[in-house]
CSV table of C-alpha atoms in Angstrom, one decimal:
chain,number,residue,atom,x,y,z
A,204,UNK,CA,22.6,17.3,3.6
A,205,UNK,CA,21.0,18.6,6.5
A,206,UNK,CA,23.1,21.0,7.8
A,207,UNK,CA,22.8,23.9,11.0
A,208,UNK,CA,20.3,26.1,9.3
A,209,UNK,CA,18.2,23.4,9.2
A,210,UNK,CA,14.5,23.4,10.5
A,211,UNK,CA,12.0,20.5,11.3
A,212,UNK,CA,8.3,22.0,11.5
A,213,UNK,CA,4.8,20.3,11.5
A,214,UNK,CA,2.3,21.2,8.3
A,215,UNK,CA,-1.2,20.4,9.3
A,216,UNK,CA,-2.6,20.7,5.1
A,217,UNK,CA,0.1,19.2,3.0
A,218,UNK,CA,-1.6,21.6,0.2
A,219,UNK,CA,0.6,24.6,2.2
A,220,UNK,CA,3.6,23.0,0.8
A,221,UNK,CA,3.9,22.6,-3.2
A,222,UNK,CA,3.0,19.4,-5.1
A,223,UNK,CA,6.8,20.2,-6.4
A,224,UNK,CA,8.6,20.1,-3.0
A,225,UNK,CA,6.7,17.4,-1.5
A,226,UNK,CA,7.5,15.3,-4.8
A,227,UNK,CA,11.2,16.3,-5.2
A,228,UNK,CA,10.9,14.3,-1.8
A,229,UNK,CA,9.3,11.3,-2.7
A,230,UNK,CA,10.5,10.8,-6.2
A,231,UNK,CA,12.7,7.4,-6.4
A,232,UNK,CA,16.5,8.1,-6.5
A,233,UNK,CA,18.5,6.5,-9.1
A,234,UNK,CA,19.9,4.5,-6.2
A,235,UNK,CA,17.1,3.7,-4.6
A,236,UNK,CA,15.8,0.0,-3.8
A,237,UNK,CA,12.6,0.5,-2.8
A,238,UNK,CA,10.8,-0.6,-5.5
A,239,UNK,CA,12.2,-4.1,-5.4
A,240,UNK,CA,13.7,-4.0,-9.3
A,241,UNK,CA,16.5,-4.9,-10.6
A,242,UNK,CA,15.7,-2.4,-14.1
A,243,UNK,CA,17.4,1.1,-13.8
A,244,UNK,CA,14.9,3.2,-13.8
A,245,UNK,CA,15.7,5.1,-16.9
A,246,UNK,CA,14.6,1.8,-18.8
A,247,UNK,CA,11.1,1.1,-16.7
A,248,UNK,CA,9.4,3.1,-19.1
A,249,UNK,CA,7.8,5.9,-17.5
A,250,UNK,CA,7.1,9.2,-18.8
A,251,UNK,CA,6.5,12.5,-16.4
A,252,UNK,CA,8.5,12.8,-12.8
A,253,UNK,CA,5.3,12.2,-11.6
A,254,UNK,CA,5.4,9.0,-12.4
A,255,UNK,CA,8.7,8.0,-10.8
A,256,UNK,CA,7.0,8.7,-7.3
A,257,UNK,CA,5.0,6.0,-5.2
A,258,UNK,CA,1.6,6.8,-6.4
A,259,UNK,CA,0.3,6.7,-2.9
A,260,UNK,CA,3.0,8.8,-1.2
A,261,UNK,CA,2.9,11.2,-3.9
A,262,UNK,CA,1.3,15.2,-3.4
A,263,UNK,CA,-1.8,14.1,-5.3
A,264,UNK,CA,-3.0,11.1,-3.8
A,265,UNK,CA,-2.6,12.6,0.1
A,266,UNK,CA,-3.8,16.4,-0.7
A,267,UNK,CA,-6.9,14.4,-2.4
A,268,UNK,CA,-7.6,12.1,0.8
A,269,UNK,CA,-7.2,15.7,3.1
A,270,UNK,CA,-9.6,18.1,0.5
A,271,UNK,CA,-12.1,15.8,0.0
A,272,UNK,CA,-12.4,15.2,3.6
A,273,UNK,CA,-11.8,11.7,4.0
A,274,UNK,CA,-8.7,12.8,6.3
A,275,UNK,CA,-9.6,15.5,8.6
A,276,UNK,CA,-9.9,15.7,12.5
A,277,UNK,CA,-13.7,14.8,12.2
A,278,UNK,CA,-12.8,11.5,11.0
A,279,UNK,CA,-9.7,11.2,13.5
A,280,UNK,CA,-6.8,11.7,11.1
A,281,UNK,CA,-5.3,14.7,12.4
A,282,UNK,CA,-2.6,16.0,9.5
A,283,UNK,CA,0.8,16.4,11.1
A,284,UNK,CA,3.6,16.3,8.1
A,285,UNK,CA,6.8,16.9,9.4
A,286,UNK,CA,9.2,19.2,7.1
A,287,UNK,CA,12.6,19.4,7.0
A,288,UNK,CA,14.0,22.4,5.7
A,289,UNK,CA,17.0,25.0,5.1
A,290,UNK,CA,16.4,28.5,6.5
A,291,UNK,CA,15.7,30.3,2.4
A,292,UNK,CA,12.7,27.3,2.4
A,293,UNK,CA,14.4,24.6,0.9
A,294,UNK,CA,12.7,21.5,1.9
A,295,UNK,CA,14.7,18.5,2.3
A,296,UNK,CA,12.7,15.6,3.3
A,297,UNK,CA,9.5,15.5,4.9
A,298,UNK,CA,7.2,12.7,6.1
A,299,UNK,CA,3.2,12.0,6.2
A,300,UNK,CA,2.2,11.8,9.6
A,301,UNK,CA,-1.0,11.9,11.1
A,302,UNK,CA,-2.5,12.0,15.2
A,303,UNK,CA,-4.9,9.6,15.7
A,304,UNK,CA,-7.7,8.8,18.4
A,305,UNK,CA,-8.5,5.3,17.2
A,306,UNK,CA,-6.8,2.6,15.2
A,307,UNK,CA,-9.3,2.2,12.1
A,308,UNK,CA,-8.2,2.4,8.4
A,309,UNK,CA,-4.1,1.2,9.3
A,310,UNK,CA,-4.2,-2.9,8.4
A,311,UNK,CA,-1.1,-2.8,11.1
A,312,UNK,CA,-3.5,-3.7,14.1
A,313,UNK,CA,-2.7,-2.2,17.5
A,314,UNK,CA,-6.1,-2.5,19.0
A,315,UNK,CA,-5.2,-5.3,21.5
A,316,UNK,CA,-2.1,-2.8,22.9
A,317,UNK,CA,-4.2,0.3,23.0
A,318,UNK,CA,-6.9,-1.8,25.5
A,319,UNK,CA,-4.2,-3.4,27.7
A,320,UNK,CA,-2.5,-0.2,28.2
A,321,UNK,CA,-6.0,1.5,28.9
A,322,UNK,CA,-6.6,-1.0,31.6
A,323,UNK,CA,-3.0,-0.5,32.9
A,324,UNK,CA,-4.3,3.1,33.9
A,325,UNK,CA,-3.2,4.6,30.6
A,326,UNK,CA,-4.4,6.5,27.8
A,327,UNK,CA,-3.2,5.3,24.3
A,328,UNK,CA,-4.3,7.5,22.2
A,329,UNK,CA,-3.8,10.2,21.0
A,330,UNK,CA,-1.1,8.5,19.0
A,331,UNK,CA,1.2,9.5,15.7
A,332,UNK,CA,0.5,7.7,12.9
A,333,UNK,CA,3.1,7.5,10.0
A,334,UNK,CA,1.3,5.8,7.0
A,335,UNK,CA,-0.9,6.4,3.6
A,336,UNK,CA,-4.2,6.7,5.4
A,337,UNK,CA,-6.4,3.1,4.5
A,338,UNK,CA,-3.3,1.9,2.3
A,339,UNK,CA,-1.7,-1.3,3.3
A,340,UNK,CA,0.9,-0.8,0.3
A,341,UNK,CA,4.8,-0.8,0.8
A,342,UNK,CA,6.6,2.2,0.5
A,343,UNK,CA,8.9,5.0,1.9
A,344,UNK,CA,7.7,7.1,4.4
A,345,UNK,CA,10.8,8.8,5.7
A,346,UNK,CA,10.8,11.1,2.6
A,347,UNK,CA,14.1,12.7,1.5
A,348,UNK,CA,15.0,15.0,-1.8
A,349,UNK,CA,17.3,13.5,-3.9
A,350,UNK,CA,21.3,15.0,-3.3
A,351,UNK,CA,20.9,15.0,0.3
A,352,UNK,CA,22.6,12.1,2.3
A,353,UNK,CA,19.6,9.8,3.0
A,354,UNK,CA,20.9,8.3,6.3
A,355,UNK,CA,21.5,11.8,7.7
A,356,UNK,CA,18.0,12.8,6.5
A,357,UNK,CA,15.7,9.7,8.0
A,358,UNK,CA,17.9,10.4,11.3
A,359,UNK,CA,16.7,13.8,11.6
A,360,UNK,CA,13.0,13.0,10.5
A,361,UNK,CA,12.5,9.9,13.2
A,362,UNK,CA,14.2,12.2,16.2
A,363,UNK,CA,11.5,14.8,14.6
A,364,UNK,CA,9.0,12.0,15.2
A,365,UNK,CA,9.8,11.3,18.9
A,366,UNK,CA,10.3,15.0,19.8
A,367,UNK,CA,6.4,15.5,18.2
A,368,UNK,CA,4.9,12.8,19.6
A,369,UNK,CA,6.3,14.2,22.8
A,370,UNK,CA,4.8,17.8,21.8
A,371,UNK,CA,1.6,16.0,21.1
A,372,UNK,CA,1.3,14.2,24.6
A,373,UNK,CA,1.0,10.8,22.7
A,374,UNK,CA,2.0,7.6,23.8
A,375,UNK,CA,3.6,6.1,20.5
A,376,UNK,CA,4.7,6.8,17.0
A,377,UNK,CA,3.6,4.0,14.2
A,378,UNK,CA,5.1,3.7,11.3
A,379,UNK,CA,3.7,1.3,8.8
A,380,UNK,CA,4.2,-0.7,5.4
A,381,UNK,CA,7.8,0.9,5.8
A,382,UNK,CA,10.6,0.4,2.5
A,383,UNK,CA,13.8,-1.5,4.0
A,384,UNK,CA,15.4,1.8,4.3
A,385,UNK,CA,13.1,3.4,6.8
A,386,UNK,CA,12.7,1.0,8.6
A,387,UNK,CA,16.3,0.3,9.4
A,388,UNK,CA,16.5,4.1,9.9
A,389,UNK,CA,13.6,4.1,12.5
A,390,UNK,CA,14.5,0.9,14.1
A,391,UNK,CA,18.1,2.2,14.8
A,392,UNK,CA,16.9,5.5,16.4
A,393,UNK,CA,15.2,3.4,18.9
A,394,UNK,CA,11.6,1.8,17.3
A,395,UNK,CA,11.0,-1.4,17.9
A,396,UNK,CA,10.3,-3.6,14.8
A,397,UNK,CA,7.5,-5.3,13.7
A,398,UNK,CA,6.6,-7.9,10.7
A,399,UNK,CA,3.3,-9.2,9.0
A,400,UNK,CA,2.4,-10.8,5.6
A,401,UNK,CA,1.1,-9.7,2.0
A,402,UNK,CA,0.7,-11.8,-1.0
A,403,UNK,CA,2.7,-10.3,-4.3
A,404,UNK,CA,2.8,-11.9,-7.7
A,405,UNK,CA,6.6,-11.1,-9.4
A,406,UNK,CA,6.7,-10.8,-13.0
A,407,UNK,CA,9.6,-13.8,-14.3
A,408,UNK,CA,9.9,-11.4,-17.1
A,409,UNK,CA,6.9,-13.5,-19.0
A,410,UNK,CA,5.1,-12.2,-22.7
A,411,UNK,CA,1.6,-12.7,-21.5
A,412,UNK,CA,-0.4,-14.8,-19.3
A,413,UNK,CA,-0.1,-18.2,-20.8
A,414,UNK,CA,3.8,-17.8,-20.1
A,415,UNK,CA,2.9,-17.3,-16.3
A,416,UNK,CA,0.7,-20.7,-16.5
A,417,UNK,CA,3.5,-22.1,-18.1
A,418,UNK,CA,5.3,-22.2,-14.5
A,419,UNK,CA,2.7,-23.7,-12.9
A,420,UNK,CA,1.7,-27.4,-11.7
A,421,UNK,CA,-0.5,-28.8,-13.7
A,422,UNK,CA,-3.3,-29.0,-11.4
A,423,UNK,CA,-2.8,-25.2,-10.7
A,424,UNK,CA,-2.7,-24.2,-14.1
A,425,UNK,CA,-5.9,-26.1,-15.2
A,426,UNK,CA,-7.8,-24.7,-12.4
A,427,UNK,CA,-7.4,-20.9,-13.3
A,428,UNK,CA,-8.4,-21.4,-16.7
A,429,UNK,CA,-11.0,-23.1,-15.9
A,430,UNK,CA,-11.9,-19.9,-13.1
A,431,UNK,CA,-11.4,-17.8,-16.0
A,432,UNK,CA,-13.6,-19.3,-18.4
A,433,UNK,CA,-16.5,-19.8,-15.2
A,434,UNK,CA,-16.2,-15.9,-14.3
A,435,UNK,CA,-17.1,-14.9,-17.8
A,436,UNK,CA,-19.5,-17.5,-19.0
A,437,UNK,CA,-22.5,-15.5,-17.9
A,438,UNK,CA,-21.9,-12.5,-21.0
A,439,UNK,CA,-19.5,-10.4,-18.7
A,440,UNK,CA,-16.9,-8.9,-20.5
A,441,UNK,CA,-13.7,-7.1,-19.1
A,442,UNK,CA,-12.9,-3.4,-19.8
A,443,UNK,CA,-9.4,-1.7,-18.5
A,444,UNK,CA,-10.4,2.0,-17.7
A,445,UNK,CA,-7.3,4.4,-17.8
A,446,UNK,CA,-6.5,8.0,-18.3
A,447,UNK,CA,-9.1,9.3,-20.3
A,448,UNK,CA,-11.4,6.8,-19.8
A,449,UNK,CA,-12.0,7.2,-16.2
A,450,UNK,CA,-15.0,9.1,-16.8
A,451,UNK,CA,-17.6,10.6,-13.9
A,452,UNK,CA,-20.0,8.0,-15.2
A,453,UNK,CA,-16.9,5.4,-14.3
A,454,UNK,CA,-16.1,6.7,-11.4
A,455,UNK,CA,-20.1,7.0,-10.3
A,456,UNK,CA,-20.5,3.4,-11.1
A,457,UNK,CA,-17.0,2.5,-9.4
A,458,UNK,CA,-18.5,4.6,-6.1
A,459,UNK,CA,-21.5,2.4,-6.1
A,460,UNK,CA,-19.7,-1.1,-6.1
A,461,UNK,CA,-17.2,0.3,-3.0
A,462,UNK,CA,-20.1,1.4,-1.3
A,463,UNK,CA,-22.3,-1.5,-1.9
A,464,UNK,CA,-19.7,-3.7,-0.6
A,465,UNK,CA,-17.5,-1.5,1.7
A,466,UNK,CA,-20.6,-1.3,3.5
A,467,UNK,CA,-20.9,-5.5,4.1
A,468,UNK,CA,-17.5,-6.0,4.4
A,469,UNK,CA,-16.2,-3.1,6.8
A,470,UNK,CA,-19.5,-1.0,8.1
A,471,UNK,CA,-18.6,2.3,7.3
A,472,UNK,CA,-16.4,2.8,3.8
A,473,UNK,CA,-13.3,5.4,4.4
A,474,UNK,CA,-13.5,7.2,1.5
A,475,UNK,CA,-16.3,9.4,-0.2
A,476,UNK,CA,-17.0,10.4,-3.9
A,477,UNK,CA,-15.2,13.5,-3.8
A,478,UNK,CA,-12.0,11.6,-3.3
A,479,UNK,CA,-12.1,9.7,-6.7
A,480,UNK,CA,-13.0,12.4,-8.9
A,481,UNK,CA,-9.7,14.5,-7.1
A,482,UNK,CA,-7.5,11.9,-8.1
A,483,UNK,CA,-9.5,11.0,-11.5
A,484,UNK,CA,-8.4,14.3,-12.5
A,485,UNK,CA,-4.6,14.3,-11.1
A,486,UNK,CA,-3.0,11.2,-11.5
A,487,UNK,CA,-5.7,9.5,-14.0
A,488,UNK,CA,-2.4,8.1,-16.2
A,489,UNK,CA,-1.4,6.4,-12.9
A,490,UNK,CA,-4.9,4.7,-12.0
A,491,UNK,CA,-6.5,1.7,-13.5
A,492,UNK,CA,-9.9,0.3,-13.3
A,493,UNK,CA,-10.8,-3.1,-13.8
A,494,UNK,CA,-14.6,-2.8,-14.5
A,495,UNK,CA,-16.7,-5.9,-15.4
A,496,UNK,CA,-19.8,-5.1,-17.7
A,497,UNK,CA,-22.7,-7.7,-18.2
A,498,UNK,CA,-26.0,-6.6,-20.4
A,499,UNK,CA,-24.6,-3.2,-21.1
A,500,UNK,CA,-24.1,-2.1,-17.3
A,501,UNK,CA,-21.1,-2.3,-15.5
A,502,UNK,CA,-21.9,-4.7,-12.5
A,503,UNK,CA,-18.2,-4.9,-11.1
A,504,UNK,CA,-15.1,-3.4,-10.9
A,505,UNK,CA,-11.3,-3.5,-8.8
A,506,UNK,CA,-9.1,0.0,-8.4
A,507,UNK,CA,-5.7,-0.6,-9.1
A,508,UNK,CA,-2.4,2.2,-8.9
A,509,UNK,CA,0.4,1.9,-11.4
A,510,UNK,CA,4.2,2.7,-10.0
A,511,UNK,CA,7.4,2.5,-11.2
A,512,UNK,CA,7.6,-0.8,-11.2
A,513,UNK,CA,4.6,-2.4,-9.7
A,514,UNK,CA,0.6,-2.4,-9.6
A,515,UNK,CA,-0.9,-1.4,-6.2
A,516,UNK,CA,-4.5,-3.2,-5.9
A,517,UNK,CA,-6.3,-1.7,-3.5
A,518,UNK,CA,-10.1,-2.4,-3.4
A,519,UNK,CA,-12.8,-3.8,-5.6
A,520,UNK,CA,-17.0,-4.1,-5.2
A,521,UNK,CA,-19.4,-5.9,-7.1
A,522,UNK,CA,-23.7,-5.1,-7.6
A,523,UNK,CA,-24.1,-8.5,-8.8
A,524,UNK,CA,-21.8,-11.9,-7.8
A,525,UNK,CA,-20.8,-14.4,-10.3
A,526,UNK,CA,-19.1,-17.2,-10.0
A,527,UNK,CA,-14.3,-16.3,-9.6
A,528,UNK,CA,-15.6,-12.9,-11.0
A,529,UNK,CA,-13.9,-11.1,-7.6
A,530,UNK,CA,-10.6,-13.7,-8.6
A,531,UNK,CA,-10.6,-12.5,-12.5
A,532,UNK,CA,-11.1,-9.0,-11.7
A,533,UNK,CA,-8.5,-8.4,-8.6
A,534,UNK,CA,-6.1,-10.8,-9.1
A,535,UNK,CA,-5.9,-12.3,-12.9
A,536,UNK,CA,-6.6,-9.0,-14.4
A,537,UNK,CA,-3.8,-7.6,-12.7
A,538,UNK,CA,-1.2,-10.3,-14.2
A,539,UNK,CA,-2.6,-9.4,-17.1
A,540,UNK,CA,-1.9,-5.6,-17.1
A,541,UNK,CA,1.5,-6.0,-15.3
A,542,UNK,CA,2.7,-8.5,-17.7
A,543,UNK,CA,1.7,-5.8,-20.7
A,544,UNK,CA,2.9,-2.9,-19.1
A,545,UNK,CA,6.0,-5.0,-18.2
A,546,UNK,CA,5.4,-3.9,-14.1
A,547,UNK,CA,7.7,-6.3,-11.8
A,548,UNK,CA,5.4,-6.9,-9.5
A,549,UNK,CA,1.6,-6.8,-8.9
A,550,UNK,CA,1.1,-6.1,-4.8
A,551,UNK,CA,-2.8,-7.5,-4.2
A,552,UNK,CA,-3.8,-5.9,-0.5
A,553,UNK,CA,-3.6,-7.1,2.9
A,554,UNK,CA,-4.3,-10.8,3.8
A,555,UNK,CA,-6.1,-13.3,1.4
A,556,UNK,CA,-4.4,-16.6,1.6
A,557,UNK,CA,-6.9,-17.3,-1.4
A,558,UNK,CA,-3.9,-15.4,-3.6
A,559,UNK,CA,-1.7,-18.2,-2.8
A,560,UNK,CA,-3.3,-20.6,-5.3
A,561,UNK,CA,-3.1,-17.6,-8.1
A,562,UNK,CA,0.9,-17.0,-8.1
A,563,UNK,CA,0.9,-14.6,-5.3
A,564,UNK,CA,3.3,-15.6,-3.0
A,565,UNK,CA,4.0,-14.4,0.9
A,566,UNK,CA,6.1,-11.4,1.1
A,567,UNK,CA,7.2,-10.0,4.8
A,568,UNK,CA,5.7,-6.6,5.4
A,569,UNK,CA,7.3,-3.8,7.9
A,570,UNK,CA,6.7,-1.7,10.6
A,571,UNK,CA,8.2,0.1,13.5
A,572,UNK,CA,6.7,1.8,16.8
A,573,UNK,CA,8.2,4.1,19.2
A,574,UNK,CA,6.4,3.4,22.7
A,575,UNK,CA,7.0,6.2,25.1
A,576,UNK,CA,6.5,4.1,28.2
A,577,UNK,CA,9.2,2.6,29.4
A,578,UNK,CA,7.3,-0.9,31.3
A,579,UNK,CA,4.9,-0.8,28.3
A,580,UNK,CA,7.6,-0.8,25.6
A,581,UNK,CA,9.4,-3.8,27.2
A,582,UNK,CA,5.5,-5.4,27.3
A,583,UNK,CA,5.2,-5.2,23.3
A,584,UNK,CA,9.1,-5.9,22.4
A,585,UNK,CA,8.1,-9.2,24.3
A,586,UNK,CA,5.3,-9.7,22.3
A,587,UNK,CA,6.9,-8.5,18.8
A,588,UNK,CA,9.5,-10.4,19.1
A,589,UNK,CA,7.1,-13.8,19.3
A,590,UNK,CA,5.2,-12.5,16.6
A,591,UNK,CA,8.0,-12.1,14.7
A,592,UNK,CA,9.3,-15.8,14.7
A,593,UNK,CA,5.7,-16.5,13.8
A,594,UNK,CA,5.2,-14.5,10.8
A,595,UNK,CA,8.8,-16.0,9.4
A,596,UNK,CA,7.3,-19.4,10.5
A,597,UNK,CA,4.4,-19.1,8.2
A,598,UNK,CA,5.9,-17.4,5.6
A,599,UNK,CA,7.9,-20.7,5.0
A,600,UNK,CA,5.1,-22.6,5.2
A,601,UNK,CA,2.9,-20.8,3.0
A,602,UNK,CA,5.8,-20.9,0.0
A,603,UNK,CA,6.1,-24.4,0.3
A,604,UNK,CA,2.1,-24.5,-0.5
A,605,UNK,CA,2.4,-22.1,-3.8
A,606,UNK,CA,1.4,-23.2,-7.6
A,607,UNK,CA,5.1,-23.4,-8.9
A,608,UNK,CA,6.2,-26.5,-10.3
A,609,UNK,CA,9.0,-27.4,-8.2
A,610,UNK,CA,12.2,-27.4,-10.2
A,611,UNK,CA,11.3,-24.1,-11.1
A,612,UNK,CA,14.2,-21.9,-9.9
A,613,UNK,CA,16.5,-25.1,-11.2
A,614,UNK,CA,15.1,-24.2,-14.4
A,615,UNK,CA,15.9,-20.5,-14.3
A,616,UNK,CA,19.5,-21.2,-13.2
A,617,UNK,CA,20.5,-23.4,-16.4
A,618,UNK,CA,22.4,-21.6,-19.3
């Protein structure tokens, strides 16, 4: 528990503090609900500490994005980490924050505040950005080492927030794709709260994929076989690369899909080659490709994270386009490997109302933001508070239009 002797300081390279610190942070505590399972987590099956930790929050995955130079002040991710520690060094929680002069690579999109405040006379940015740079996955981001008291820990890391962005001269602090618990903490210390929408398959405890189809609608459940059959008729075959296997070869030919259609799809891809061979080499057991082959070259392929207790898809790219080849690679693939690794959940990336029709179903994202303007805070609580009533709107919507045969949960219910 934080105590007097404790400090809060701002690391600009999180590779100053210890992959062993900053994981003693992050690691899940047996109490904790963040990952949305009702397993304890000395039965989820996972080997290593290392693997009890957000893959994306974890040392690895951030000290990766910073040394390989995807997240640097040249590309306006500015590294302020906020510490909390004793006076002998102890650290007790800490948090990934980064000051930012534009609003690319977040999937929480701000763009429309940042140019009404500009017009207002303003001057939004430089703003504090708490978040896994160009990661729209859930998880905690108000770090805290397991045996302090995590209330009194997130309270001292969002006042550390406000009291930075203040030292910083921004205008607001973002926190994004929060865990419940964070963003309680934030949003009683003052942030306002915000909602959006993801699509996430949850695993009904089924032995493979047939037993997922089995809950289906008919009509569902015929068409993805009949996707599944369509996306490999052309001699493609399937090929789950993992640990060992990802290979510089894979990871080359996985560079060239990402490029190839990070480039359509977004103009200018975040992240560079360097980064994939950093985190092919320290956290391989936790990454999985989904690579397509078809006349001895690989043509597709999906990059996927394995946590605790759910797969994190993030993005896939493609040389040559078949016909619910993107579909079997990203989305039924996934099932696949969840259901065999016995993962809870299978989180697919931001937006895609195509997921819908494939058993992922809408799940309520969170965020919270600390505006330092008085007149422009009350502007955007207006405006969240709309948004908010709309997102729930939709989300109900959207469940009533998913593949489940109706008398589904009735089912589940019966002895």
């Amino acid at each position: 528990m934080p105590d007097d002797t404790f400090t809060l300081r701002v690391e600009s390279d999180i590779t100053a503090l210890s992959a062993t610190s900053w994981n003693a942070c992050a690691a899940l505590r047996s109490h904790d609900t963040s990952t949305n399972s009702s397993k304890p987590l000395k039965s989820m099956g996972v080997g290593d500490s290392g693997s009890l930790v957000n893959p994306f929050i974890a040392h690895e995955f951030l000290s990766a994005l910073e040394e390989s130079g995807c997240v640097s002040p040249e590309t306006g991710w500015l590294p302020q980490h906020l510490v909390l520690e004793r006076a002998d060094g102890t650290v007790l929680g800490v948090c990934p924050a980064y000051l930012k002069s534009h609003s690319r690579g977040e999937y929480v999109f701000d763009q429309g505040w940042a140019d009404a405040y500009e017009r207002a006379g303003g001057h939004y940015y430089p703003k504090l950005q708490v978040s896994v740079p160009f990661t729209p996955a859930t998880g905690p981001r108000l770090l805290v080492r397991e045996g302090q008291q995590p209330d009194t820990t997130r309270r001292a890391l969002a006042g550390g927030l406000v009291a930075l962005a203040r030292m910083r001269h921004a205008s607001s602090v973002h926190a994004t794709f929060l865990s419940d618990e964070d963003a309680q903490a934030l949003e009683n210390e003052g942030f306002l709260p915000r909602t959006d929408q993801q699509f996430h398959w949850h695993n009904r405890g089924y032995a493979d994929f047939e037993g997922f189809l089995g809950d289906l609608a008919s009509r569902k459940r015929k068409a993805i076989r009949r996707e599944r059959r369509e996306a490999l008729a052309e001699g493609i075959s399937i090929h789950w690369l993992t640990g060992s296997d990802l290979t510089e070869e894979a990871w080359d030919a996985f560079y060239g899909f990402y490029m190839e259609t990070g480039s359509r799809k977004w103009g200018r891809p975040y992240l560079n080659r360097r980064f994939y061979s950093l985190i092919g080499e320290r956290m391989a057991e936790r990454i999985l490709l989904v690579m397509a082959k078809r006349a001895g070259r690989w043509i597709a392929g999906a990059i996927n994270f394995i946590g605790p207790d759910a797969l994190y898809g993030r993005h896939w790219g493609a040389i040559e386009h078949h016909p619910f080849l993107h579909f079997e690679v990203c989305y039924h693939q996934a099932i696949d490997f969840a259901i065999a690794r016995r993962l809870g959940t299978v989180e697919a990336g931001a937006q895609g109302e195509h997921k819908l029709a494939r058993g992922y179903l809408p799940v309520t994202t969170r965020s919270a933001h600390y505006i330092a303007d008085p007149d422009f805070r009350a502007a955007v609580a207006t405006y969240l508070e709309r948004e908010r009533a709309y997102v729930a709107e939709t989300g109900e919507e959207l469940s009533e239009l998913g593949p489940f045969r109706r008398n589904l949960d009735a089912e589940a219910d019966e002895p």
